Amino acid sequence: MENEIKWPIQYGGKQLSENEVRNFVEKQKAMLAALEDIRKFTETGELPVVNGKEKTAKDLLVGLDNWDKYCEQEFSNERKKEMQQELNDLRAKVESKLIK
């Protein structure tokens, strides 16, 4: 098969095993799901339910903290500032919903 992936692969100057890539992808999915939960909360004011358990406001804020750390590591200065402003705006929306 000509499209077969040869492990380990190079990413960001590092060699990653298949397991490391799978973990990376799962982390990305979780981070995107956290953003989706935050978006829904800011629109509806309702805390999301995941696997039958309601998330807490603290869970949403932790998700924003994780994104902030990710942006700090992964983005150039200009993009980092944009992302951090967007995250701060989201944080303000979440906090304003909590106060109501």
PDB file of C-alpha atoms in Angstrom:
ATOM      1  CA  MET A   1       0.000   0.000   0.000  1.00  0.00           C
ATOM      2  CA  GLU A   2       1.625   3.244  -1.117  1.00  0.00           C
ATOM      3  CA  ASN A   3      -0.178   5.501   1.399  1.00  0.00           C
ATOM      4  CA  GLU A   4       0.906   3.448   4.390  1.00  0.00           C
ATOM      5  CA  ILE A   5       2.265   5.542   7.261  1.00  0.00           C
ATOM      6  CA  LYS A   6       5.837   4.837   8.256  1.00  0.00           C
ATOM      7  CA  TRP A   7       6.285   5.029  12.026  1.00  0.00           C
ATOM      8  CA  PRO A   8       7.693   6.976  13.761  1.00  0.00           C
ATOM      9  CA  ILE A   9       6.671  10.181  11.987  1.00  0.00           C
ATOM     10  CA  GLN A  10       8.256  13.612  12.283  1.00  0.00           C
ATOM     11  CA  TYR A  11       6.202  16.445  13.755  1.00  0.00           C
ATOM     12  CA  GLY A  12       7.479  19.690  15.205  1.00  0.00           C
ATOM     13  CA  GLY A  13      11.055  18.439  15.068  1.00  0.00           C
ATOM     14  CA  LYS A  14      10.197  15.330  17.088  1.00  0.00           C
ATOM     15  CA  GLN A  15       9.708  11.699  16.209  1.00  0.00           C
ATOM     16  CA  LEU A  16       6.284  10.473  17.269  1.00  0.00           C
ATOM     17  CA  SER A  17       5.172   6.875  17.618  1.00  0.00           C
ATOM     18  CA  GLU A  18       1.730   5.718  16.519  1.00  0.00           C
ATOM     19  CA  ASN A  19       0.595   5.760  20.158  1.00  0.00           C
ATOM     20  CA  GLU A  20       1.863   9.318  20.662  1.00  0.00           C
ATOM     21  CA  VAL A  21      -0.036  10.440  17.554  1.00  0.00           C
ATOM     22  CA  ARG A  22      -3.222   8.746  18.778  1.00  0.00           C
ATOM     23  CA  ASN A  23      -2.847  10.451  22.176  1.00  0.00           C
ATOM     24  CA  PHE A  24      -2.282  13.801  20.452  1.00  0.00           C
ATOM     25  CA  VAL A  25      -5.427  13.352  18.341  1.00  0.00           C
ATOM     26  CA  GLU A  26      -7.507  12.366  21.382  1.00  0.00           C
ATOM     27  CA  LYS A  27      -6.259  15.429  23.254  1.00  0.00           C
ATOM     28  CA  GLN A  28      -7.224  17.639  20.298  1.00  0.00           C
ATOM     29  CA  LYS A  29     -10.699  16.089  20.188  1.00  0.00           C
ATOM     30  CA  ALA A  30     -11.152  16.710  23.910  1.00  0.00           C
ATOM     31  CA  MET A  31     -10.042  20.317  23.578  1.00  0.00           C
ATOM     32  CA  LEU A  32     -12.434  20.912  20.682  1.00  0.00           C
ATOM     33  CA  ALA A  33     -15.259  19.295  22.646  1.00  0.00           C
ATOM     34  CA  ALA A  34     -14.469  21.631  25.562  1.00  0.00           C
ATOM     35  CA  LEU A  35     -14.774  24.638  23.251  1.00  0.00           C
ATOM     36  CA  GLU A  36     -18.081  23.333  21.940  1.00  0.00           C
ATOM     37  CA  ASP A  37     -19.347  22.911  25.523  1.00  0.00           C
ATOM     38  CA  ILE A  38     -18.311  26.480  26.315  1.00  0.00           C
ATOM     39  CA  ARG A  39     -19.995  27.805  23.167  1.00  0.00           C
ATOM     40  CA  LYS A  40     -23.240  26.037  24.032  1.00  0.00           C
ATOM     41  CA  PHE A  41     -23.112  27.311  27.615  1.00  0.00           C
ATOM     42  CA  THR A  42     -22.556  30.915  26.533  1.00  0.00           C
ATOM     43  CA  GLU A  43     -25.491  30.655  24.118  1.00  0.00           C
ATOM     44  CA  THR A  44     -27.997  28.819  26.318  1.00  0.00           C
ATOM     45  CA  GLY A  45     -26.761  29.233  29.893  1.00  0.00           C
ATOM     46  CA  GLU A  46     -27.197  25.495  30.382  1.00  0.00           C
ATOM     47  CA  LEU A  47     -24.289  23.391  31.564  1.00  0.00           C
ATOM     48  CA  PRO A  48     -23.507  20.539  29.181  1.00  0.00           C
ATOM     49  CA  VAL A  49     -24.124  16.911  30.088  1.00  0.00           C
ATOM     50  CA  VAL A  50     -21.377  14.467  29.124  1.00  0.00           C
ATOM     51  CA  ASN A  51     -21.813  10.727  29.620  1.00  0.00           C
ATOM     52  CA  GLY A  52     -24.867  11.371  31.779  1.00  0.00           C
ATOM     53  CA  LYS A  53     -23.038  13.756  34.118  1.00  0.00           C
ATOM     54  CA  GLU A  54     -23.537  17.513  34.124  1.00  0.00           C
ATOM     55  CA  LYS A  55     -20.328  19.467  33.759  1.00  0.00           C
ATOM     56  CA  THR A  56     -19.674  22.236  36.242  1.00  0.00           C
ATOM     57  CA  ALA A  57     -18.760  25.829  35.533  1.00  0.00           C
ATOM     58  CA  LYS A  58     -15.332  25.000  36.929  1.00  0.00           C
ATOM     59  CA  ASP A  59     -14.984  22.312  34.228  1.00  0.00           C
ATOM     60  CA  LEU A  60     -15.637  24.954  31.579  1.00  0.00           C
ATOM     61  CA  LEU A  61     -13.089  27.335  33.076  1.00  0.00           C
ATOM     62  CA  VAL A  62     -10.506  24.533  33.269  1.00  0.00           C
ATOM     63  CA  GLY A  63     -11.160  23.906  29.571  1.00  0.00           C
ATOM     64  CA  LEU A  64     -10.395  27.561  28.868  1.00  0.00           C
ATOM     65  CA  ASP A  65      -7.217  27.339  30.963  1.00  0.00           C
ATOM     66  CA  ASN A  66      -6.111  24.312  28.932  1.00  0.00           C
ATOM     67  CA  TRP A  67      -6.690  26.214  25.697  1.00  0.00           C
ATOM     68  CA  ASP A  68      -4.734  29.167  27.070  1.00  0.00           C
ATOM     69  CA  LYS A  69      -1.760  26.901  27.849  1.00  0.00           C
ATOM     70  CA  TYR A  70      -2.026  25.279  24.418  1.00  0.00           C
ATOM     71  CA  CYS A  71      -2.011  28.672  22.669  1.00  0.00           C
ATOM     72  CA  GLU A  72       0.993  29.753  24.701  1.00  0.00           C
ATOM     73  CA  GLN A  73       2.953  26.742  23.436  1.00  0.00           C
ATOM     74  CA  GLU A  74       1.712  26.343  19.878  1.00  0.00           C
ATOM     75  CA  PHE A  75       1.112  29.743  18.298  1.00  0.00           C
ATOM     76  CA  SER A  76       3.279  32.597  17.065  1.00  0.00           C
ATOM     77  CA  ASN A  77       3.102  35.840  19.040  1.00  0.00           C
ATOM     78  CA  GLU A  78       0.535  37.537  16.789  1.00  0.00           C
ATOM     79  CA  ARG A  79      -1.787  34.530  16.578  1.00  0.00           C
ATOM     80  CA  LYS A  80      -1.252  33.856  20.283  1.00  0.00           C
ATOM     81  CA  LYS A  81      -2.504  37.351  21.140  1.00  0.00           C
ATOM     82  CA  GLU A  82      -5.580  36.877  18.943  1.00  0.00           C
ATOM     83  CA  MET A  83      -6.377  33.497  20.472  1.00  0.00           C
ATOM     84  CA  GLN A  84      -5.825  34.727  24.015  1.00  0.00           C
ATOM     85  CA  GLN A  85      -8.184  37.653  23.386  1.00  0.00           C
ATOM     86  CA  GLU A  86     -10.820  35.252  22.065  1.00  0.00           C
ATOM     87  CA  LEU A  87     -10.318  33.019  25.110  1.00  0.00           C
ATOM     88  CA  ASN A  88     -10.586  36.012  27.445  1.00  0.00           C
ATOM     89  CA  ASP A  89     -13.841  37.011  25.732  1.00  0.00           C
ATOM     90  CA  LEU A  90     -15.176  33.470  26.193  1.00  0.00           C
ATOM     91  CA  ARG A  91     -14.065  33.450  29.830  1.00  0.00           C
ATOM     92  CA  ALA A  92     -15.916  36.732  30.426  1.00  0.00           C
ATOM     93  CA  LYS A  93     -19.069  35.273  28.844  1.00  0.00           C
ATOM     94  CA  VAL A  94     -18.847  32.140  30.990  1.00  0.00           C
ATOM     95  CA  GLU A  95     -18.252  34.158  34.148  1.00  0.00           C
ATOM     96  CA  SER A  96     -21.121  36.553  33.357  1.00  0.00           C
ATOM     97  CA  LYS A  97     -23.489  33.581  32.956  1.00  0.00           C
ATOM     98  CA  LEU A  98     -22.328  32.235  36.319  1.00  0.00           C
ATOM     99  CA  ILE A  99     -23.077  35.505  38.091  1.00  0.00           C
ATOM    100  CA  LYS A 100     -26.693  35.625  36.846  1.00  0.00           C
TER     101      LYS A 100
END
